[in-house]
Coordinates of C-alpha atoms and ligand atoms in Angstrom, one line a residue:
X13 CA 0.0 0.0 0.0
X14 CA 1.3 3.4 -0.9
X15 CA 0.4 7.1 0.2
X16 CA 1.3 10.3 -0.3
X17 CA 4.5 11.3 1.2
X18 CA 5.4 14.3 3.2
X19 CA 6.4 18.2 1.7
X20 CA 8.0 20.2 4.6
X21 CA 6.9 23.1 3.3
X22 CA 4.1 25.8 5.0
X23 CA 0.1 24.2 4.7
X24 CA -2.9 25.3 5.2
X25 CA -6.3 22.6 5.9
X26 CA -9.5 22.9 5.1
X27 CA -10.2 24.4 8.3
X28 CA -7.5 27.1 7.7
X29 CA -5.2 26.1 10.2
X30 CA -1.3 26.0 8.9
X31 CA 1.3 23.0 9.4
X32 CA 4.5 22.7 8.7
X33 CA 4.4 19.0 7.1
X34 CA 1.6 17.0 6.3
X35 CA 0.7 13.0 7.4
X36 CA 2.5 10.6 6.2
X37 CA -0.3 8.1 5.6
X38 CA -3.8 9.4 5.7
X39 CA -5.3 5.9 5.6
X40 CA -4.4 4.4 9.3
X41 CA -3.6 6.7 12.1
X42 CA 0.0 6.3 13.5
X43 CA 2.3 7.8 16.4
X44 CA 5.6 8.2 17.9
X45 CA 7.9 7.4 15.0
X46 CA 11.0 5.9 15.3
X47 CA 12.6 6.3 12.0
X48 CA 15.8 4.4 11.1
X49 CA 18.1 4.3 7.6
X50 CA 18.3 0.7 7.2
X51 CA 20.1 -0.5 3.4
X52 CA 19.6 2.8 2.2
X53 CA 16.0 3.5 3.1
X54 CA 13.9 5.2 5.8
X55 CA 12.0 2.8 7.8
X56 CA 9.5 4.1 10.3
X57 CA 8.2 2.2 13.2
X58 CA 5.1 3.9 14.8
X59 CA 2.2 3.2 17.4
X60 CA -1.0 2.4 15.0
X61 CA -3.9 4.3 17.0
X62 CA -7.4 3.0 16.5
X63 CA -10.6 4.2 18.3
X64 CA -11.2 1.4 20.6
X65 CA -13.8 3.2 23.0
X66 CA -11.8 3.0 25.9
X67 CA -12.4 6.6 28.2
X68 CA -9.8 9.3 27.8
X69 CA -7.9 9.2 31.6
X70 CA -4.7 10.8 32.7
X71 CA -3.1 7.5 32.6
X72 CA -3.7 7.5 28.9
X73 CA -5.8 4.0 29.1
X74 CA -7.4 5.2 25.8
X75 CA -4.2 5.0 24.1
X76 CA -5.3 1.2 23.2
X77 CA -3.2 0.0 20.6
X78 CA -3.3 -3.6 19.1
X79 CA -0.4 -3.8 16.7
X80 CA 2.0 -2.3 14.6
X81 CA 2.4 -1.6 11.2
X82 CA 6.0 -0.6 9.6
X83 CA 6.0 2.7 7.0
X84 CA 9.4 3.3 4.6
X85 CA 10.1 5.5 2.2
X86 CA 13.3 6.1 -0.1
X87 CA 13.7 9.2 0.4
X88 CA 11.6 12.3 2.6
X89 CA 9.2 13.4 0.1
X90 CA 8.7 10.0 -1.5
X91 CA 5.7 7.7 -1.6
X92 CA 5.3 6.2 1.2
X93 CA 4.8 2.6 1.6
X94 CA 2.2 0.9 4.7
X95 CA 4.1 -2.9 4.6
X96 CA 0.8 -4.3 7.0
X97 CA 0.9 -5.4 10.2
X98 CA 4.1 -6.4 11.6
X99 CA 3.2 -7.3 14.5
X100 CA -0.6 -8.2 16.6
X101 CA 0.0 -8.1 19.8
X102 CA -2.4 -11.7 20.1
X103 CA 1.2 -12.9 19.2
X104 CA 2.5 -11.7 21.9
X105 CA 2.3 -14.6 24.5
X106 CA 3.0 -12.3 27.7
X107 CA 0.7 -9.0 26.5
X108 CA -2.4 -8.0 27.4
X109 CA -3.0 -4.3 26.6
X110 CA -2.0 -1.0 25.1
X111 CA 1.4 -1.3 22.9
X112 CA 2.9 1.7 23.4
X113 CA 5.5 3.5 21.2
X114 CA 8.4 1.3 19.7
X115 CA 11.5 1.3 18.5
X116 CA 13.8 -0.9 16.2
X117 CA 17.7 -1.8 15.9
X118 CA 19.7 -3.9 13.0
X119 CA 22.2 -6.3 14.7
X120 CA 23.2 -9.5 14.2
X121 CA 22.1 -9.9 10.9
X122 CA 18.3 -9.8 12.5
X123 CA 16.1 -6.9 12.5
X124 CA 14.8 -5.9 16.8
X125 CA 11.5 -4.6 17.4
X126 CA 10.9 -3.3 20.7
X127 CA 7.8 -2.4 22.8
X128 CA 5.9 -1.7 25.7
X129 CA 3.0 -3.1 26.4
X130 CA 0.9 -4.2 29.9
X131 CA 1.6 -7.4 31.2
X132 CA -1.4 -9.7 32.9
X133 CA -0.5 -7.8 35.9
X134 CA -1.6 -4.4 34.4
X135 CA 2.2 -3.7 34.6
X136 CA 4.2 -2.0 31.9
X137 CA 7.3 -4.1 30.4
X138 CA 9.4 -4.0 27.2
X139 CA 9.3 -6.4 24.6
X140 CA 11.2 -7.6 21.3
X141 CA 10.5 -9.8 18.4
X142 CA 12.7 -10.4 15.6
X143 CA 13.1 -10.4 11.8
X144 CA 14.8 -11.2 9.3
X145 CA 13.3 -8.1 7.1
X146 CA 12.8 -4.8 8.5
X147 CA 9.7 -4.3 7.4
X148 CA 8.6 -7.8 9.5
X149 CA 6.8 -9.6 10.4
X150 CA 8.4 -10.2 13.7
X151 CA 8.2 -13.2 16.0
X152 CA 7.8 -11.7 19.9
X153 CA 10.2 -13.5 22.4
X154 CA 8.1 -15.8 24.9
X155 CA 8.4 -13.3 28.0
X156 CA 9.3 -9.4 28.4
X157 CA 12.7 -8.5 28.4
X158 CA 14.4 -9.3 32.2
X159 CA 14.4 -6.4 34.4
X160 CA 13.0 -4.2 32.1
X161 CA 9.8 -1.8 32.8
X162 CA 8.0 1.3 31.8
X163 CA 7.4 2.7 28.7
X164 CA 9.3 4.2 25.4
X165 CA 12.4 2.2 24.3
X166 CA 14.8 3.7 22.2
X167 CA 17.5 1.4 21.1
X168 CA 21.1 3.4 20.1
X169 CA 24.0 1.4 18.2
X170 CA 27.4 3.7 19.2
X171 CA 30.6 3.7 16.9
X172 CA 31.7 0.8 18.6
X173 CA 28.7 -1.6 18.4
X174 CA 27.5 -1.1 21.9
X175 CA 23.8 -1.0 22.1
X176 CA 21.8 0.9 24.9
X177 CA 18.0 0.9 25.8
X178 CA 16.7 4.2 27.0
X179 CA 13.3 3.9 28.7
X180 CA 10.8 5.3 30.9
X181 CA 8.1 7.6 31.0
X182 CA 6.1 8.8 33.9
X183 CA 2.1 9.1 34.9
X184 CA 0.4 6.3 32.6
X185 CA 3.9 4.8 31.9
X186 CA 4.0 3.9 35.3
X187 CA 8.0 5.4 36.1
X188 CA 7.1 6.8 39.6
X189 CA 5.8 3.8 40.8
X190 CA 9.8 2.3 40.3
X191 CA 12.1 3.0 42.9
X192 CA 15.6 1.3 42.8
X193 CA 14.4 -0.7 39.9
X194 CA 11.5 -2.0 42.6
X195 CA 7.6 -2.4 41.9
X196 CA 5.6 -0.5 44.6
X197 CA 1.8 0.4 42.9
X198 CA 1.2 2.6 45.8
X199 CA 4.3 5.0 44.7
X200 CA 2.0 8.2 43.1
X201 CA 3.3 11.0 41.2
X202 CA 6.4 13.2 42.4
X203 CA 5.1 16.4 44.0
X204 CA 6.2 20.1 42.7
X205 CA 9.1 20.4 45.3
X206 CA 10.5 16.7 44.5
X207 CA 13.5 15.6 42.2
X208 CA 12.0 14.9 39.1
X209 CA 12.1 11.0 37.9
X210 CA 15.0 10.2 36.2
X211 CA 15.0 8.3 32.5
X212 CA 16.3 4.4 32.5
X213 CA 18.7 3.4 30.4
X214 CA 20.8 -0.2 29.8
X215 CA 23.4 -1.9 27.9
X216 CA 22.5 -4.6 25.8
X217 CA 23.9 -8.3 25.6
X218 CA 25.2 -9.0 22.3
X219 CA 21.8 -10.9 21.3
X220 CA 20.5 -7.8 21.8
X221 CA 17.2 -9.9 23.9
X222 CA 18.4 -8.6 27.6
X223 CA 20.1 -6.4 29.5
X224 CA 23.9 -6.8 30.3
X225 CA 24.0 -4.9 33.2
X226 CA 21.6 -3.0 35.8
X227 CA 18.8 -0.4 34.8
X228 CA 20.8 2.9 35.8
X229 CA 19.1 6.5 36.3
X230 CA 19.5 8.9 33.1
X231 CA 21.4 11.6 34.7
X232 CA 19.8 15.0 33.2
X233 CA 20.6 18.3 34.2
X234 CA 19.4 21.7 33.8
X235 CA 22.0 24.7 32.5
X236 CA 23.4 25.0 35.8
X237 CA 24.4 21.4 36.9
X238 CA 21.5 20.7 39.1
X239 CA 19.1 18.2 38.8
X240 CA 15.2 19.1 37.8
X241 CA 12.5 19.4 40.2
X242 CA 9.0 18.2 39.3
X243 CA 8.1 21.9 38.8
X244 CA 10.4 22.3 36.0
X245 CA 7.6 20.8 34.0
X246 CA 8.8 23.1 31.1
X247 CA 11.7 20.9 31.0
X248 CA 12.3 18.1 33.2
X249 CA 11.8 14.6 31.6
X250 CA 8.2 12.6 31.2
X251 CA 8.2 10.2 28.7
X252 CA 9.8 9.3 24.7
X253 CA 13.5 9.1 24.8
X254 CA 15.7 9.4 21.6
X255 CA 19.3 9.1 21.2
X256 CA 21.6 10.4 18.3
X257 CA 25.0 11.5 18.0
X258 CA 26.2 14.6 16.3
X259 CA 29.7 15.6 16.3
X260 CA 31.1 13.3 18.5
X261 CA 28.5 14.5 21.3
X262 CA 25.5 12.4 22.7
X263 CA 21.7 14.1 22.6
X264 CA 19.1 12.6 24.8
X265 CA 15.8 14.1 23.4
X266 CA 12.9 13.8 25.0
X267 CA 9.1 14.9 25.9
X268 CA 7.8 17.0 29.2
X269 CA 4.6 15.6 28.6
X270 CA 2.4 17.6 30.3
X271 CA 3.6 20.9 29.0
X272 CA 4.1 19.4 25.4
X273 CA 7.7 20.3 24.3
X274 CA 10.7 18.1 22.7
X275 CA 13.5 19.0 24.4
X276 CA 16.9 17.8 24.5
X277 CA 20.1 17.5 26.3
X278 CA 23.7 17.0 25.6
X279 CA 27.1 14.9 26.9
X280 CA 30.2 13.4 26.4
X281 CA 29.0 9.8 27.0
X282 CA 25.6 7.3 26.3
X283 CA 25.7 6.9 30.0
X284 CA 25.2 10.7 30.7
X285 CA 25.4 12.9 32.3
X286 CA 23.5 15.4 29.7
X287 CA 22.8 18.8 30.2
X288 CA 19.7 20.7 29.1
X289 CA 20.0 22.4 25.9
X290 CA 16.4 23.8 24.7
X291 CA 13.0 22.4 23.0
X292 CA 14.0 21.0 19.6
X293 CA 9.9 21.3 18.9
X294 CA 7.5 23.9 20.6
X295 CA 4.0 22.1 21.4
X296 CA 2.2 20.5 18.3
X297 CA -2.1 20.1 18.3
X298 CA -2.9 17.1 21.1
X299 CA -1.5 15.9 24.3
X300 CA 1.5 14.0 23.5
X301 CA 4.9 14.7 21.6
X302 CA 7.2 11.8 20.5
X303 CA 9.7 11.9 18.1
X304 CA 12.9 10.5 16.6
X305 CA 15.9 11.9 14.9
X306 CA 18.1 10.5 11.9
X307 CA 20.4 11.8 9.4
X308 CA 19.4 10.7 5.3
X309 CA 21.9 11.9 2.4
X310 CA 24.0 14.4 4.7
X311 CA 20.5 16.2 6.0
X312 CA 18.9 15.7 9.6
X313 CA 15.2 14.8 9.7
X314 CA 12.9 15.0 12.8
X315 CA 10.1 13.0 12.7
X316 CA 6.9 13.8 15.3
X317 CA 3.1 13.7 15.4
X318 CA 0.1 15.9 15.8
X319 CA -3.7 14.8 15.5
X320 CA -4.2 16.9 12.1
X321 CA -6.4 14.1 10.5
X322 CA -8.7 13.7 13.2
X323 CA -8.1 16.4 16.0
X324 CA -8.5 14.0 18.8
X325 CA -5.1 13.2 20.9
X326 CA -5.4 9.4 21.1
X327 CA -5.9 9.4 17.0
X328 CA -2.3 10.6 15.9
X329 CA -0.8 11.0 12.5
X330 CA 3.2 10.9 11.8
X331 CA 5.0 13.7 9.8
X332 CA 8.8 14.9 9.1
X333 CA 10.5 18.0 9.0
X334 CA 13.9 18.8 8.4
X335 CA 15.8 20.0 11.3
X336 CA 18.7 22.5 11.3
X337 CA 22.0 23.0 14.2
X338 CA 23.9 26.1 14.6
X339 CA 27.4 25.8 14.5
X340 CA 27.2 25.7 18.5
X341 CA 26.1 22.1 18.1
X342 CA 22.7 23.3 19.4
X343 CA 19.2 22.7 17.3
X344 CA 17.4 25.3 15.9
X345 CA 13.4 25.2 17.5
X346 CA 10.9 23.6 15.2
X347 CA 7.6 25.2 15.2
X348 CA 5.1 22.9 13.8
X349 CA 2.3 25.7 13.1
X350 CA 4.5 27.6 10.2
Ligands
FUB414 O1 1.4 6.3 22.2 C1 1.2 6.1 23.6 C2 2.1 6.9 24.4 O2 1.8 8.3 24.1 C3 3.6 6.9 24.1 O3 4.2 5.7 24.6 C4 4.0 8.1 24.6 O4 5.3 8.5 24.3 C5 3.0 9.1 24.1 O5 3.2 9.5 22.8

């Protein structure tokens, strides 16, 4: 199946409002993309939103997807091709509800698939399935990776092979209710004066199926050094990490949720610390923000999501803008309404 691609250039829709890019696909709806280059061409793995029924909450229970379809493209601005479903989650033997925003990695000859998704316990864990294509299908592993929780993996290859999960997301991702890598249900949200939760990350095993080593906090910290509080809501972290490397530096991208900026931070290592560096994307039309960042023939693309098509925030649409640094190293701010 094949749809229109993508012109970053200034929109208007019928209702007169203006974009800066239009949906990818207009035919399903689909959410935090997590582009890759793989052999030459852009594959995008995104949530597939459907209107299941289920009540808008805060702990985004109508967020209710059931499977995942794989998008690619040659080139930004090309068709755009829908490859099916790539993976139900009635395949996946440990799953119950809601997959979440996933990512994808190429190692080992084999083509990952990660994802979040509620366990029989109502509890959020991270998944993979494999392929030998990278458009799928994918075969799920038996049980959830070990150790792993939350929400929002984002799986980054380095120069030297080493792979790293980044993970987490707070509220309806369920990150304040883990405390030293510990379950506790009865853990609520972080009040204003609190330290604000911290993103996950892990290294991988060479299989690229578990972790090698503990779940470790995602140092980030604000201009000055310090750590956020929960009242730095403008920029503290709360869900949708993304890693890339520009320059030789690490940036850890990310959403603040409820006040709907991409922001991002950078250091010297994957393991952190990073240090707040601005919003990469000012708020788009609907709740959430998700993103993911690649470089394509010598350009940097960001790709994000707004409810355009159908102006709810659990119905989402993927798009993809081009996105510019200063000589600084820092990123110019994207807004998605010019
Ligand atoms: O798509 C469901 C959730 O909404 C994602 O996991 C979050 O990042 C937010 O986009």
């Amino acid at each position: 199946q094949t749809a229109d691609s993508t012109r970053t250039t200034v929109n208007a829709d019928t209702t007169g409002k203006h974009y800066l890019s239009q949906p990818l696909v207009r035919h399903i709806y689909t959410a935090d993309p997590s582009a890759h280059v793989f052999n030459g061409r852009i594959y995008i793995y995104p949530s597939h939103d459907t209107a299941t029924g289920v009540p808008e909450d805060d702990l985004g229970s109508h967020f209710d997807m059931k499977d995942f379809h794989v998008l690619s493209m040659d080139a930004v601005g090309g068709k755009v091709t829908d490859h099916g479903v790539a993976l139900d989650i009635k395949d996946i033997p440990w799953a119950d509800r809601q997959l979440w925003a996933p990512d994808a990695a190429f190692a080992n000859g084999t083509y990952y698939l990660y994802f979040p998704v509620k366990d029989k316990h109502g509890i959020f864990r991270i998944g993979v399935a494999t392929s030998h294509t990278p458009e799928g299908p994918f075969t799920a592993e038996r049980s959830p990776i070990p150790n792993s929780y939350s929400i929002d993996p984002c799986v980054f290859i380095d120069d030297d092979g080493k792979a790293y999960m980044y993970f987490g997301g707070i509220w309806g991702g369920q990150l304040q209710r883990w405390d030293d890598n510990r379950y506790d249900s009865a853990r609520g949200n972080r009040k204003a004066e609190d330290l604000a939760i911290q993103p996950r990350m892990a290294l991988l095993a060479p299989d690229m199926k578990r972790f090698s080593g503990p779940v470790l906090e995602v140092k980030l910290l604000d201009e000055n050094g310090q750590p956020f509080h929960e009242k730095d809501n403008s920029k503290r972290f709360f869900e949708a990490s993304w890693m890339h490397k520009y320059k030789g530096k690490y940036y850890f991208s990310y959403s603040t949720g409820d006040t709907h900026n991409l922001c991002y931070a950078t250091g010297d290592s994957p393991y952190g610390p990073f240090t707040y560096r601005g919003v990469i994307l000012s708020p788009v039309e609907g709740w959430t923000s998700h993103h993911s960042i690649i470089e394509k023939d010598g350009k940097w693309y960001l790709f994000y999501h707004d409810v355009q098509l159908s102006g709810k925030t659990w119905l989402r649409n993927v798009k993809v803008t081009e996105l510019h640094y200063n000589e600084d190293g820092t990123i110019q701010t994207i807004n998605p309404a010019i």
